């Protein structure tokens, strides 16, 4: 996941990680439980990988 070939790869990986952290923080804050945040972040990564 951390292999970098160009600037485009760096930007895309940064955007993906920022969206995962946003999903995690939003879910963890909304439900008050970090476990739901981890599950939501993992589900988001799974859906992105499927694309």
mmCIF file of C-alpha atoms in Angstrom, residues 12-45:
data_model
loop_
_atom_site.group_PDB
_atom_site.id
_atom_site.type_symbol
_atom_site.label_atom_id
_atom_site.label_comp_id
_atom_site.label_asym_id
_atom_site.label_seq_id
_atom_site.Cartn_x
_atom_site.Cartn_y
_atom_site.Cartn_z
ATOM 1 C CA UNK A 12 -4.511 9.468 -3.889
ATOM 2 C CA UNK A 13 -3.141 7.640 -0.844
ATOM 3 C CA UNK A 14 -3.310 10.807 1.230
ATOM 4 C CA UNK A 15 -6.934 11.378 0.192
ATOM 5 C CA UNK A 16 -7.853 7.755 0.938
ATOM 6 C CA UNK A 17 -6.270 7.863 4.398
ATOM 7 C CA UNK A 18 -7.882 11.208 5.186
ATOM 8 C CA UNK A 19 -11.316 9.887 4.193
ATOM 9 C CA UNK A 20 -10.801 6.751 6.297
ATOM 10 C CA UNK A 21 -9.862 8.859 9.302
ATOM 11 C CA UNK A 22 -12.883 11.114 8.703
ATOM 12 C CA UNK A 23 -15.207 8.092 8.564
ATOM 13 C CA UNK A 24 -13.600 6.686 11.718
ATOM 14 C CA UNK A 25 -13.856 9.930 13.676
ATOM 15 C CA UNK A 26 -17.407 10.645 12.569
ATOM 16 C CA UNK A 27 -18.635 7.173 13.448
ATOM 17 C CA UNK A 28 -16.723 6.996 16.720
ATOM 18 C CA UNK A 29 -18.060 10.406 17.756
ATOM 19 C CA UNK A 30 -21.654 9.666 16.698
ATOM 20 C CA UNK A 31 -21.898 6.341 18.508
ATOM 21 C CA UNK A 32 -19.430 7.090 21.300
ATOM 22 C CA UNK A 33 -17.582 3.852 20.634
ATOM 23 C CA UNK A 34 -14.273 3.390 18.831
ATOM 24 C CA UNK A 35 -15.179 -0.161 17.764
ATOM 25 C CA UNK A 36 -17.895 1.140 15.450
ATOM 26 C CA UNK A 37 -15.364 3.600 14.033
ATOM 27 C CA UNK A 38 -12.902 0.816 13.264
ATOM 28 C CA UNK A 39 -15.628 -1.268 11.626
ATOM 29 C CA UNK A 40 -16.834 1.677 9.533
ATOM 30 C CA UNK A 41 -13.257 2.516 8.471
ATOM 31 C CA UNK A 42 -12.596 -1.084 7.479
ATOM 32 C CA UNK A 43 -15.866 -1.231 5.530
ATOM 33 C CA UNK A 44 -14.935 1.993 3.716
ATOM 34 C CA UNK A 45 -11.517 0.600 2.738
#
